[in-house]
C-alpha cells in the first residue's frame, strides 16, 4: 500500500521529529544498545546533522514519517522510517532522492542484525562490499553496502 506523502528538504523545525524517530527505533530495537541519551541524540541532530548534511524528509499531512541524511561523500549516514509507515514506499521515495542527488554511487553502513534494512537496500540495488565485527561505537557487527548508478 502506498501513502499520500511528499518528499522535501528538511526545515529546522523538522529536526526534532527526525531525532524522535531515531530515538524511538533505538528504544524499540532489542539488539540496539543506547550509547547516547535521547537528549544527546536530539542535540546531535540539531547541531551537527542539520548543519553538515543534506536531509530529505517524507511528510504526510506535514508530519515527518521518514528521513534520510546524506553526506557530501555520497554516504547515507542515516535513514529511518517511522513505525506504521514501513512497507508503504517511504524508503523508496527517500532512496530515489538520494540516487538523483548522487547518480554515480551511494554507500551506507547497516548493522548485520538489521536484516529488514538489508533486504530493503538489496531491493534498491545495494550490495555488501565490506563487513566489520563491530568497529563502531555500538560495538555491533555491520556491513558496508554500495549502489552504483
mmCIF file of N, CA and C in Angstrom:
data_model
loop_
_atom_site.group_PDB
_atom_site.id
_atom_site.type_symbol
_atom_site.label_atom_id
_atom_site.label_comp_id
_atom_site.label_asym_id
_atom_site.label_seq_id
_atom_site.Cartn_x
_atom_site.Cartn_y
_atom_site.Cartn_z
ATOM 1 N N UNK A 1 0.834 -1.176 0.000
ATOM 2 C CA UNK A 1 0.000 0.000 0.000
ATOM 3 C C UNK A 1 0.882 1.244 0.000
ATOM 4 N N UNK A 2 0.551 2.216 -0.812
ATOM 5 C CA UNK A 2 1.262 3.487 -0.870
ATOM 6 C C UNK A 2 0.472 4.528 -0.093
ATOM 7 N N UNK A 3 1.199 5.455 0.528
ATOM 8 C CA UNK A 3 0.526 6.502 1.284
ATOM 9 C C UNK A 3 0.634 7.823 0.547
ATOM 10 N N UNK A 4 -0.196 8.759 0.921
ATOM 11 C CA UNK A 4 -0.169 10.098 0.355
ATOM 12 C C UNK A 4 0.850 10.910 1.143
ATOM 13 N N UNK A 5 2.044 11.055 0.590
ATOM 14 C CA UNK A 5 3.123 11.747 1.284
ATOM 15 C C UNK A 5 3.968 12.495 0.268
ATOM 16 N N UNK A 6 4.670 13.504 0.747
ATOM 17 C CA UNK A 6 5.535 14.315 -0.112
ATOM 18 C C UNK A 6 6.941 14.321 0.458
ATOM 19 N N UNK A 7 7.922 14.351 -0.434
ATOM 20 C CA UNK A 7 9.312 14.431 -0.019
ATOM 21 C C UNK A 7 9.799 15.851 -0.249
ATOM 22 N N UNK A 8 10.630 16.316 0.672
ATOM 23 C CA UNK A 8 11.188 17.667 0.576
ATOM 24 C C UNK A 8 12.449 17.743 1.416
ATOM 25 N N UNK A 9 13.187 18.836 1.238
ATOM 26 C CA UNK A 9 14.338 19.079 2.098
ATOM 27 C C UNK A 9 13.845 19.417 3.502
ATOM 28 N N UNK A 10 14.605 18.984 4.485
ATOM 29 C CA UNK A 10 14.231 19.247 5.873
ATOM 30 C C UNK A 10 14.339 20.732 6.188
ATOM 31 N N UNK A 11 13.448 21.160 7.059
ATOM 32 C CA UNK A 11 13.487 22.507 7.620
ATOM 33 C C UNK A 11 13.923 22.372 9.079
ATOM 34 N N UNK A 12 14.373 23.449 9.658
ATOM 35 C CA UNK A 12 14.873 23.373 11.036
ATOM 36 C C UNK A 12 13.832 22.786 11.986
ATOM 37 N N UNK A 13 12.567 23.090 11.759
ATOM 38 C CA UNK A 13 11.522 22.575 12.649
ATOM 39 C C UNK A 13 11.268 21.075 12.481
ATOM 40 N N UNK A 14 11.845 20.445 11.452
ATOM 41 C CA UNK A 14 11.697 19.003 11.234
ATOM 42 C C UNK A 14 12.689 18.167 12.039
ATOM 43 N N UNK A 15 13.759 18.788 12.504
ATOM 44 C CA UNK A 15 14.872 18.026 13.058
ATOM 45 C C UNK A 15 14.503 17.311 14.353
ATOM 46 N N UNK A 16 13.693 17.919 15.181
ATOM 47 C CA UNK A 16 13.268 17.233 16.411
ATOM 48 C C UNK A 16 12.497 15.963 16.073
ATOM 49 N N UNK A 17 11.667 16.003 15.035
ATOM 50 C CA UNK A 17 10.918 14.813 14.622
ATOM 51 C C UNK A 17 11.862 13.731 14.104
ATOM 52 N N UNK A 18 12.893 14.121 13.358
ATOM 53 C CA UNK A 18 13.873 13.138 12.864
ATOM 54 C C UNK A 18 14.571 12.457 14.037
ATOM 55 N N UNK A 19 15.021 13.245 15.002
ATOM 56 C CA UNK A 19 15.692 12.680 16.176
ATOM 57 C C UNK A 19 14.739 11.786 16.963
ATOM 58 N N UNK A 20 13.470 12.171 17.053
ATOM 59 C CA UNK A 20 12.490 11.346 17.771
ATOM 60 C C UNK A 20 12.301 9.996 17.088
ATOM 61 N N UNK A 21 12.322 9.979 15.758
ATOM 62 C CA UNK A 21 12.197 8.711 15.027
ATOM 63 C C UNK A 21 13.387 7.813 15.351
ATOM 64 N N UNK A 22 14.587 8.387 15.359
ATOM 65 C CA UNK A 22 15.788 7.612 15.698
ATOM 66 C C UNK A 22 15.692 7.087 17.126
ATOM 67 N N UNK A 23 15.343 7.954 18.061
ATOM 68 C CA UNK A 23 15.251 7.534 19.461
ATOM 69 C C UNK A 23 14.218 6.439 19.656
ATOM 70 N N UNK A 24 13.082 6.550 18.988
ATOM 71 C CA UNK A 24 12.054 5.512 19.091
ATOM 72 C C UNK A 24 12.595 4.177 18.567
ATOM 73 N N UNK A 25 13.281 4.219 17.422
ATOM 74 C CA UNK A 25 13.839 2.989 16.853
ATOM 75 C C UNK A 25 14.841 2.355 17.810
ATOM 76 N N UNK A 26 15.712 3.166 18.395
ATOM 77 C CA UNK A 26 16.696 2.628 19.349
ATOM 78 C C UNK A 26 15.976 1.957 20.510
ATOM 79 N N UNK A 27 14.986 2.639 21.073
ATOM 80 C CA UNK A 27 14.280 2.101 22.238
ATOM 81 C C UNK A 27 13.461 0.859 21.924
ATOM 82 N N UNK A 28 12.977 0.728 20.694
ATOM 83 C CA UNK A 28 12.130 -0.411 20.320
ATOM 84 C C UNK A 28 12.912 -1.579 19.726
ATOM 85 N N UNK A 29 14.199 -1.420 19.501
ATOM 86 C CA UNK A 29 15.016 -2.471 18.880
ATOM 87 C C UNK A 29 15.821 -3.162 19.968
ATOM 88 N N UNK A 30 15.455 -4.408 20.268
ATOM 89 C CA UNK A 30 16.037 -5.088 21.423
ATOM 90 C C UNK A 30 17.548 -5.300 21.326
ATOM 91 N N UNK A 31 18.086 -5.420 20.137
ATOM 92 C CA UNK A 31 19.522 -5.666 19.997
ATOM 93 C C UNK A 31 20.347 -4.379 19.900
ATOM 94 N N UNK A 32 19.692 -3.239 19.845
ATOM 95 C CA UNK A 32 20.388 -1.965 19.672
ATOM 96 C C UNK A 32 20.675 -1.327 21.023
ATOM 97 N N UNK A 33 21.957 -1.196 21.377
ATOM 98 C CA UNK A 33 22.264 -0.555 22.660
ATOM 99 C C UNK A 33 22.065 0.964 22.577
ATOM 100 N N UNK A 34 21.650 1.555 23.654
ATOM 101 C CA UNK A 34 21.559 3.015 23.706
ATOM 102 C C UNK A 34 22.901 3.521 24.234
ATOM 103 N N UNK A 35 23.693 4.122 23.351
ATOM 104 C CA UNK A 35 25.002 4.641 23.748
ATOM 105 C C UNK A 35 24.968 6.147 23.998
ATOM 106 N N UNK A 36 23.886 6.808 23.575
ATOM 107 C CA UNK A 36 23.704 8.243 23.820
ATOM 108 C C UNK A 36 22.282 8.458 24.331
ATOM 109 N N UNK A 37 22.129 9.381 25.247
ATOM 110 C CA UNK A 37 20.789 9.683 25.756
ATOM 111 C C UNK A 37 19.927 10.243 24.627
ATOM 112 N N UNK A 38 18.627 10.177 24.810
ATOM 113 C CA UNK A 38 17.698 10.743 23.825
ATOM 114 C C UNK A 38 17.969 12.236 23.636
ATOM 115 N N UNK A 39 18.299 12.911 24.711
ATOM 116 C CA UNK A 39 18.608 14.340 24.623
ATOM 117 C C UNK A 39 19.861 14.588 23.795
ATOM 118 N N UNK A 40 20.876 13.745 23.981
ATOM 119 C CA UNK A 40 22.113 13.891 23.193
ATOM 120 C C UNK A 40 21.860 13.618 21.715
ATOM 121 N N UNK A 41 21.020 12.635 21.411
ATOM 122 C CA UNK A 41 20.675 12.355 20.011
ATOM 123 C C UNK A 41 19.975 13.567 19.410
ATOM 124 N N UNK A 42 19.016 14.128 20.113
ATOM 125 C CA UNK A 42 18.298 15.304 19.622
ATOM 126 C C UNK A 42 19.255 16.477 19.401
ATOM 127 N N UNK A 43 20.142 16.693 20.343
ATOM 128 C CA UNK A 43 21.126 17.777 20.223
ATOM 129 C C UNK A 43 22.053 17.546 19.021
ATOM 130 N N UNK A 44 22.505 16.303 18.835
ATOM 131 C CA UNK A 44 23.381 15.965 17.709
ATOM 132 C C UNK A 44 22.678 16.231 16.379
ATOM 133 N N UNK A 45 21.427 15.843 16.273
ATOM 134 C CA UNK A 45 20.694 16.091 15.024
ATOM 135 C C UNK A 45 20.530 17.583 14.765
ATOM 136 N N UNK A 46 20.263 18.348 15.808
ATOM 137 C CA UNK A 46 20.080 19.795 15.664
ATOM 138 C C UNK A 46 21.402 20.503 15.349
ATOM 139 N N UNK A 47 22.460 20.150 16.086
ATOM 140 C CA UNK A 47 23.722 20.893 15.993
ATOM 141 C C UNK A 47 24.690 20.378 14.938
ATOM 142 N N UNK A 48 24.571 19.114 14.556
ATOM 143 C CA UNK A 48 25.538 18.533 13.616
ATOM 144 C C UNK A 48 24.869 18.059 12.329
ATOM 145 N N UNK A 49 23.923 17.161 12.443
ATOM 146 C CA UNK A 49 23.332 16.562 11.251
ATOM 147 C C UNK A 49 22.673 17.630 10.382
ATOM 148 N N UNK A 50 21.857 18.484 10.967
ATOM 149 C CA UNK A 50 21.153 19.514 10.185
ATOM 150 C C UNK A 50 22.135 20.498 9.563
ATOM 151 N N UNK A 51 23.202 20.805 10.254
ATOM 152 C CA UNK A 51 24.193 21.759 9.758
ATOM 153 C C UNK A 51 25.078 21.162 8.661
ATOM 154 N N UNK A 52 25.472 19.894 8.803
ATOM 155 C CA UNK A 52 26.520 19.321 7.959
ATOM 156 C C UNK A 52 26.037 18.404 6.847
ATOM 157 N N UNK A 53 24.768 18.029 6.834
ATOM 158 C CA UNK A 53 24.289 17.065 5.857
ATOM 159 C C UNK A 53 23.045 17.592 5.147
ATOM 160 N N UNK A 54 22.777 17.023 3.993
ATOM 161 C CA UNK A 54 21.531 17.322 3.295
ATOM 162 C C UNK A 54 20.517 16.303 3.798
ATOM 163 N N UNK A 55 19.393 16.792 4.304
ATOM 164 C CA UNK A 55 18.384 15.915 4.883
ATOM 165 C C UNK A 55 17.103 16.026 4.069
ATOM 166 N N UNK A 56 16.621 14.876 3.629
ATOM 167 C CA UNK A 56 15.315 14.789 2.980
ATOM 168 C C UNK A 56 14.342 14.216 3.995
ATOM 169 N N UNK A 57 13.142 14.755 4.026
ATOM 170 C CA UNK A 57 12.086 14.198 4.871
ATOM 171 C C UNK A 57 10.899 13.828 4.003
ATOM 172 N N UNK A 58 10.186 12.815 4.432
ATOM 173 C CA UNK A 58 8.901 12.470 3.835
ATOM 174 C C UNK A 58 7.861 12.856 4.869
ATOM 175 N N UNK A 59 6.896 13.670 4.434
ATOM 176 C CA UNK A 59 5.857 14.152 5.343
ATOM 177 C C UNK A 59 4.489 13.760 4.806
ATOM 178 N N UNK A 60 3.649 13.319 5.703
ATOM 179 C CA UNK A 60 2.248 13.030 5.416
ATOM 180 C C UNK A 60 1.431 14.000 6.258
ATOM 181 N N UNK A 61 0.723 14.885 5.591
ATOM 182 C CA UNK A 61 -0.042 15.929 6.294
ATOM 183 C C UNK A 61 0.863 16.703 7.249
ATOM 184 N N UNK A 62 2.045 17.060 6.759
ATOM 185 C CA UNK A 62 3.048 17.829 7.496
ATOM 186 C C UNK A 62 3.692 17.080 8.665
ATOM 187 N N UNK A 63 3.347 15.817 8.886
ATOM 188 C CA UNK A 63 4.001 15.010 9.919
ATOM 189 C C UNK A 63 5.172 14.274 9.278
ATOM 190 N N UNK A 64 6.373 14.437 9.834
ATOM 191 C CA UNK A 64 7.551 13.739 9.323
ATOM 192 C C UNK A 64 7.415 12.263 9.673
ATOM 193 N N UNK A 65 7.420 11.420 8.626
ATOM 194 C CA UNK A 65 7.269 9.979 8.839
ATOM 195 C C UNK A 65 8.510 9.205 8.431
ATOM 196 N N UNK A 66 9.489 9.908 7.836
ATOM 197 C CA UNK A 66 10.741 9.277 7.464
ATOM 198 C C UNK A 66 11.726 10.339 7.037
ATOM 199 N N UNK A 67 13.005 9.989 7.115
ATOM 200 C CA UNK A 67 14.036 10.943 6.703
ATOM 201 C C UNK A 67 15.305 10.213 6.283
ATOM 202 N N UNK A 68 16.142 10.948 5.575
ATOM 203 C CA UNK A 68 17.450 10.446 5.151
ATOM 204 C C UNK A 68 18.444 11.592 5.225
ATOM 205 N N UNK A 69 19.624 11.321 5.770
ATOM 206 C CA UNK A 69 20.704 12.295 5.817
ATOM 207 C C UNK A 69 21.809 11.839 4.874
ATOM 208 N N UNK A 70 22.219 12.751 3.984
ATOM 209 C CA UNK A 70 23.267 12.459 3.003
ATOM 210 C C UNK A 70 24.506 13.291 3.280
ATOM 211 N N UNK A 71 25.650 12.637 3.282
ATOM 212 C CA UNK A 71 26.924 13.326 3.404
ATOM 213 C C UNK A 71 27.440 13.671 2.008
ATOM 214 N N UNK A 72 28.304 14.665 1.922
ATOM 215 C CA UNK A 72 28.859 15.094 0.644
ATOM 216 C C UNK A 72 29.684 14.001 -0.032
ATOM 217 N N UNK A 73 30.160 13.021 0.731
ATOM 218 C CA UNK A 73 30.977 11.939 0.149
ATOM 219 C C UNK A 73 30.133 10.787 -0.385
ATOM 220 N N UNK A 74 28.831 11.026 -0.633
ATOM 221 C CA UNK A 74 27.905 10.035 -1.193
ATOM 222 C C UNK A 74 27.478 8.975 -0.182
ATOM 223 N N UNK A 75 27.613 9.268 1.091
ATOM 224 C CA UNK A 75 27.225 8.327 2.137
ATOM 225 C C UNK A 75 25.853 8.688 2.696
ATOM 226 N N UNK A 76 24.994 7.682 2.781
ATOM 227 C CA UNK A 76 23.735 7.837 3.506
ATOM 228 C C UNK A 76 24.093 7.580 4.966
ATOM 229 N N UNK A 77 24.125 8.638 5.761
ATOM 230 C CA UNK A 77 24.562 8.482 7.155
ATOM 231 C C UNK A 77 23.413 8.146 8.097
ATOM 232 N N UNK A 78 22.180 8.363 7.660
ATOM 233 C CA UNK A 78 21.018 7.994 8.467
ATOM 234 C C UNK A 78 19.817 7.840 7.552
ATOM 235 N N UNK A 79 18.998 6.845 7.856
ATOM 236 C CA UNK A 79 17.731 6.677 7.153
ATOM 237 C C UNK A 79 16.804 5.921 8.078
ATOM 238 N N UNK A 80 15.668 6.528 8.377
ATOM 239 C CA UNK A 80 14.706 5.919 9.275
ATOM 240 C C UNK A 80 13.298 6.210 8.775
ATOM 241 N N UNK A 81 12.426 5.255 8.953
ATOM 242 C CA UNK A 81 11.005 5.423 8.650
ATOM 243 C C UNK A 81 10.240 5.070 9.920
ATOM 244 N N UNK A 82 9.296 5.905 10.269
ATOM 245 C CA UNK A 82 8.501 5.727 11.473
ATOM 246 C C UNK A 82 7.716 4.425 11.418
ATOM 247 N N UNK A 83 7.631 3.746 12.577
ATOM 248 C CA UNK A 83 6.789 2.548 12.688
ATOM 249 C C UNK A 83 5.405 2.858 12.128
ATOM 250 N N UNK A 84 4.818 1.892 11.486
ATOM 251 C CA UNK A 84 3.482 2.072 10.939
ATOM 252 C C UNK A 84 3.485 2.612 9.518
ATOM 253 N N UNK A 85 4.627 3.094 9.050
ATOM 254 C CA UNK A 85 4.729 3.615 7.687
ATOM 255 C C UNK A 85 5.740 2.837 6.851
ATOM 256 N N UNK A 86 6.350 1.821 7.443
ATOM 257 C CA UNK A 86 7.291 0.989 6.683
ATOM 258 C C UNK A 86 6.516 0.118 5.713
ATOM 259 N N UNK A 87 7.131 -0.173 4.569
ATOM 260 C CA UNK A 87 6.489 -1.017 3.574
ATOM 261 C C UNK A 87 5.452 -0.288 2.744
ATOM 262 N N UNK A 88 5.445 1.043 2.815
ATOM 263 C CA UNK A 88 4.452 1.828 2.078
ATOM 264 C C UNK A 88 5.088 2.780 1.066
ATOM 265 N N UNK A 89 6.359 2.563 0.750
ATOM 266 C CA UNK A 89 7.017 3.372 -0.272
ATOM 267 C C UNK A 89 7.802 4.561 0.240
ATOM 268 N N UNK A 90 7.805 4.788 1.552
ATOM 269 C CA UNK A 90 8.519 5.929 2.117
ATOM 270 C C UNK A 90 10.021 5.802 1.873
ATOM 271 N N UNK A 91 10.568 4.648 2.186
ATOM 272 C CA UNK A 91 12.001 4.422 1.970
ATOM 273 C C UNK A 91 12.382 4.552 0.512
ATOM 274 N N UNK A 92 11.527 4.060 -0.364
ATOM 275 C CA UNK A 92 11.803 4.157 -1.803
ATOM 276 C C UNK A 92 11.830 5.618 -2.250
ATOM 277 N N UNK A 93 10.899 6.434 -1.756
ATOM 278 C CA UNK A 93 10.923 7.869 -2.072
ATOM 279 C C UNK A 93 12.248 8.506 -1.641
ATOM 280 N N UNK A 94 12.688 8.171 -0.447
ATOM 281 C CA UNK A 94 13.954 8.705 0.049
ATOM 282 C C UNK A 94 15.120 8.241 -0.816
ATOM 283 N N UNK A 95 15.114 6.958 -1.172
ATOM 284 C CA UNK A 95 16.203 6.409 -1.973
ATOM 285 C C UNK A 95 16.244 7.028 -3.366
ATOM 286 N N UNK A 96 15.076 7.280 -3.960
ATOM 287 C CA UNK A 96 15.045 7.946 -5.268
ATOM 288 C C UNK A 96 15.692 9.322 -5.194
ATOM 289 N N UNK A 97 15.440 10.049 -4.118
ATOM 290 C CA UNK A 97 16.052 11.371 -3.953
ATOM 291 C C UNK A 97 17.565 11.262 -3.812
ATOM 292 N N UNK A 98 18.022 10.288 -3.052
ATOM 293 C CA UNK A 98 19.464 10.102 -2.884
ATOM 294 C C UNK A 98 20.130 9.749 -4.205
ATOM 295 N N UNK A 99 19.488 8.900 -4.989
ATOM 296 C CA UNK A 99 20.057 8.496 -6.276
ATOM 297 C C UNK A 99 20.061 9.655 -7.269
ATOM 298 N N UNK A 100 19.078 10.545 -7.195
ATOM 299 C CA UNK A 100 19.109 11.755 -8.035
ATOM 300 C C UNK A 100 20.225 12.698 -7.589
ATOM 301 N N UNK A 101 20.416 12.783 -6.292
ATOM 302 C CA UNK A 101 21.445 13.659 -5.734
ATOM 303 C C UNK A 101 22.849 13.179 -6.103
ATOM 304 N N UNK A 102 23.063 11.873 -6.034
ATOM 305 C CA UNK A 102 24.363 11.258 -6.325
ATOM 306 C C UNK A 102 24.160 10.096 -7.298
ATOM 307 N N UNK A 103 23.982 10.389 -8.585
ATOM 308 C CA UNK A 103 23.633 9.333 -9.547
ATOM 309 C C UNK A 103 24.752 8.338 -9.853
ATOM 310 N N UNK A 104 25.981 8.636 -9.471
ATOM 311 C CA UNK A 104 27.069 7.704 -9.775
ATOM 312 C C UNK A 104 27.148 6.564 -8.762
ATOM 313 N N UNK A 105 27.024 6.894 -7.481
ATOM 314 C CA UNK A 105 27.102 5.846 -6.462
ATOM 315 C C UNK A 105 26.682 6.398 -5.098
ATOM 316 N N UNK A 106 26.298 5.471 -4.238
ATOM 317 C CA UNK A 106 25.962 5.745 -2.845
ATOM 318 C C UNK A 106 26.533 4.627 -1.992
ATOM 319 N N UNK A 107 26.776 4.937 -0.731
ATOM 320 C CA UNK A 107 27.180 3.891 0.206
ATOM 321 C C UNK A 107 26.531 4.150 1.550
ATOM 322 N N UNK A 108 26.476 3.110 2.356
ATOM 323 C CA UNK A 108 25.907 3.217 3.701
ATOM 324 C C UNK A 108 26.385 2.039 4.528
ATOM 325 N N UNK A 109 26.321 2.226 5.838
ATOM 326 C CA UNK A 109 26.587 1.149 6.778
ATOM 327 C C UNK A 109 25.264 0.714 7.382
ATOM 328 N N UNK A 110 25.099 -0.577 7.551
ATOM 329 C CA UNK A 110 23.918 -1.102 8.232
ATOM 330 C C UNK A 110 24.354 -2.236 9.157
ATOM 331 N N UNK A 111 23.702 -2.338 10.283
ATOM 332 C CA UNK A 111 24.052 -3.388 11.236
ATOM 333 C C UNK A 111 23.660 -4.749 10.678
ATOM 334 N N UNK A 112 24.524 -5.750 10.912
ATOM 335 C CA UNK A 112 24.240 -7.092 10.414
ATOM 336 C C UNK A 112 22.932 -7.635 10.982
ATOM 337 N N UNK A 113 22.564 -7.242 12.184
ATOM 338 C CA UNK A 113 21.314 -7.717 12.783
ATOM 339 C C UNK A 113 20.088 -7.050 12.158
ATOM 340 N N UNK A 114 20.274 -5.993 11.418
ATOM 341 C CA UNK A 114 19.149 -5.265 10.824
ATOM 342 C C UNK A 114 18.822 -5.854 9.450
ATOM 343 N N UNK A 115 18.327 -7.084 9.465
ATOM 344 C CA UNK A 115 18.088 -7.816 8.222
ATOM 345 C C UNK A 115 16.986 -7.177 7.371
ATOM 346 N N UNK A 116 15.998 -6.556 7.997
ATOM 347 C CA UNK A 116 14.952 -5.873 7.236
ATOM 348 C C UNK A 116 15.538 -4.743 6.405
ATOM 349 N N UNK A 117 16.430 -3.970 6.989
ATOM 350 C CA UNK A 117 17.080 -2.886 6.253
ATOM 351 C C UNK A 117 17.934 -3.454 5.119
ATOM 352 N N UNK A 118 18.652 -4.530 5.403
ATOM 353 C CA UNK A 118 19.493 -5.126 4.357
ATOM 354 C C UNK A 118 18.659 -5.606 3.176
ATOM 355 N N UNK A 119 17.505 -6.197 3.452
ATOM 356 C CA UNK A 119 16.620 -6.636 2.357
ATOM 357 C C UNK A 119 16.145 -5.432 1.550
ATOM 358 N N UNK A 120 15.766 -4.360 2.243
ATOM 359 C CA UNK A 120 15.330 -3.148 1.556
ATOM 360 C C UNK A 120 16.450 -2.611 0.662
ATOM 361 N N UNK A 121 17.638 -2.473 1.216
ATOM 362 C CA UNK A 121 18.749 -1.924 0.429
ATOM 363 C C UNK A 121 19.102 -2.826 -0.752
ATOM 364 N N UNK A 122 19.032 -4.128 -0.566
ATOM 365 C CA UNK A 122 19.285 -5.051 -1.681
ATOM 366 C C UNK A 122 18.257 -4.846 -2.790
ATOM 367 N N UNK A 123 16.990 -4.671 -2.421
ATOM 368 C CA UNK A 123 15.952 -4.394 -3.428
ATOM 369 C C UNK A 123 16.236 -3.082 -4.162
ATOM 370 N N UNK A 124 16.895 -2.155 -3.502
ATOM 371 C CA UNK A 124 17.236 -0.870 -4.112
ATOM 372 C C UNK A 124 18.543 -0.932 -4.898
ATOM 373 N N UNK A 125 19.148 -2.113 -4.982
ATOM 374 C CA UNK A 125 20.335 -2.294 -5.801
ATOM 375 C C UNK A 125 21.659 -2.218 -5.066
ATOM 376 N N UNK A 126 21.638 -2.175 -3.748
ATOM 377 C CA UNK A 126 22.873 -2.120 -2.960
ATOM 378 C C UNK A 126 23.442 -3.525 -2.792
ATOM 379 N N UNK A 127 24.766 -3.583 -2.731
ATOM 380 C CA UNK A 127 25.475 -4.845 -2.479
ATOM 381 C C UNK A 127 26.435 -4.657 -1.325
ATOM 382 N N UNK A 128 26.640 -5.715 -0.553
ATOM 383 C CA UNK A 128 27.600 -5.685 0.551
ATOM 384 C C UNK A 128 29.004 -5.701 -0.042
ATOM 385 N N UNK A 129 29.833 -4.730 0.378
ATOM 386 C CA UNK A 129 31.203 -4.675 -0.130
ATOM 387 C C UNK A 129 32.246 -4.810 0.975
ATOM 388 N N UNK A 130 31.804 -4.743 2.236
ATOM 389 C CA UNK A 130 32.730 -4.899 3.352
ATOM 390 C C UNK A 130 31.931 -5.253 4.597
ATOM 391 N N UNK A 131 32.592 -5.854 5.566
ATOM 392 C CA UNK A 131 31.960 -6.212 6.836
ATOM 393 C C UNK A 131 32.929 -5.885 7.964
ATOM 394 N N UNK A 132 32.375 -5.561 9.139
ATOM 395 C CA UNK A 132 33.205 -5.446 10.335
ATOM 396 C C UNK A 132 32.577 -6.286 11.435
ATOM 397 N N UNK A 133 33.369 -6.525 12.459
ATOM 398 C CA UNK A 133 32.889 -7.275 13.620
ATOM 399 C C UNK A 133 32.397 -6.352 14.728
ATOM 400 N N UNK A 134 32.251 -5.088 14.436
ATOM 401 C CA UNK A 134 31.746 -4.158 15.444
ATOM 402 C C UNK A 134 32.648 -2.962 15.635
ATOM 403 N N UNK A 135 33.245 -2.479 14.569
ATOM 404 C CA UNK A 135 34.143 -1.328 14.619
ATOM 405 C C UNK A 135 33.321 -0.035 14.574
ATOM 406 N N UNK A 136 32.447 0.134 15.566
ATOM 407 C CA UNK A 136 31.593 1.319 15.663
ATOM 408 C C UNK A 136 31.298 1.550 17.136
ATOM 409 N N UNK A 137 30.709 2.678 17.460
ATOM 410 C CA UNK A 137 30.500 2.995 18.875
ATOM 411 C C UNK A 137 29.504 2.066 19.560
ATOM 412 N N UNK A 138 28.641 1.417 18.790
ATOM 413 C CA UNK A 138 27.682 0.478 19.366
ATOM 414 C C UNK A 138 28.305 -0.886 19.619
ATOM 415 N N UNK A 139 29.457 -1.157 18.988
ATOM 416 C CA UNK A 139 30.107 -2.445 19.137
ATOM 417 C C UNK A 139 29.382 -3.574 18.430
ATOM 418 N N UNK A 140 28.595 -3.231 17.385
ATOM 419 C CA UNK A 140 27.816 -4.232 16.658
ATOM 420 C C UNK A 140 28.403 -4.491 15.277
ATOM 421 N N UNK A 141 28.402 -5.750 14.876
ATOM 422 C CA UNK A 141 28.867 -6.104 13.537
ATOM 423 C C UNK A 141 28.021 -5.387 12.496
ATOM 424 N N UNK A 142 28.681 -4.934 11.432
ATOM 425 C CA UNK A 142 27.937 -4.207 10.404
ATOM 426 C C UNK A 142 28.454 -4.495 9.005
ATOM 427 N N UNK A 143 27.695 -4.009 8.013
ATOM 428 C CA UNK A 143 28.018 -4.170 6.601
ATOM 429 C C UNK A 143 28.156 -2.785 5.975
ATOM 430 N N UNK A 144 29.121 -2.669 5.082
ATOM 431 C CA UNK A 144 29.182 -1.509 4.202
ATOM 432 C C UNK A 144 28.519 -1.938 2.900
ATOM 433 N N UNK A 145 27.504 -1.181 2.480
ATOM 434 C CA UNK A 145 26.783 -1.514 1.256
ATOM 435 C C UNK A 145 26.957 -0.373 0.260
ATOM 436 N N UNK A 146 26.930 -0.739 -1.025
ATOM 437 C CA UNK A 146 27.153 0.253 -2.060
ATOM 438 C C UNK A 146 26.168 0.054 -3.219
ATOM 439 N N UNK A 147 25.764 1.161 -3.792
ATOM 440 C CA UNK A 147 24.948 1.182 -5.002
ATOM 441 C C UNK A 147 25.727 1.928 -6.082
ATOM 442 N N UNK A 148 25.756 1.379 -7.271
ATOM 443 C CA UNK A 148 26.395 2.027 -8.413
ATOM 444 C C UNK A 148 25.330 2.341 -9.449
ATOM 445 N N UNK A 149 25.300 3.609 -9.895
ATOM 446 C CA UNK A 149 24.307 4.056 -10.868
ATOM 447 C C UNK A 149 24.642 3.677 -12.282
#
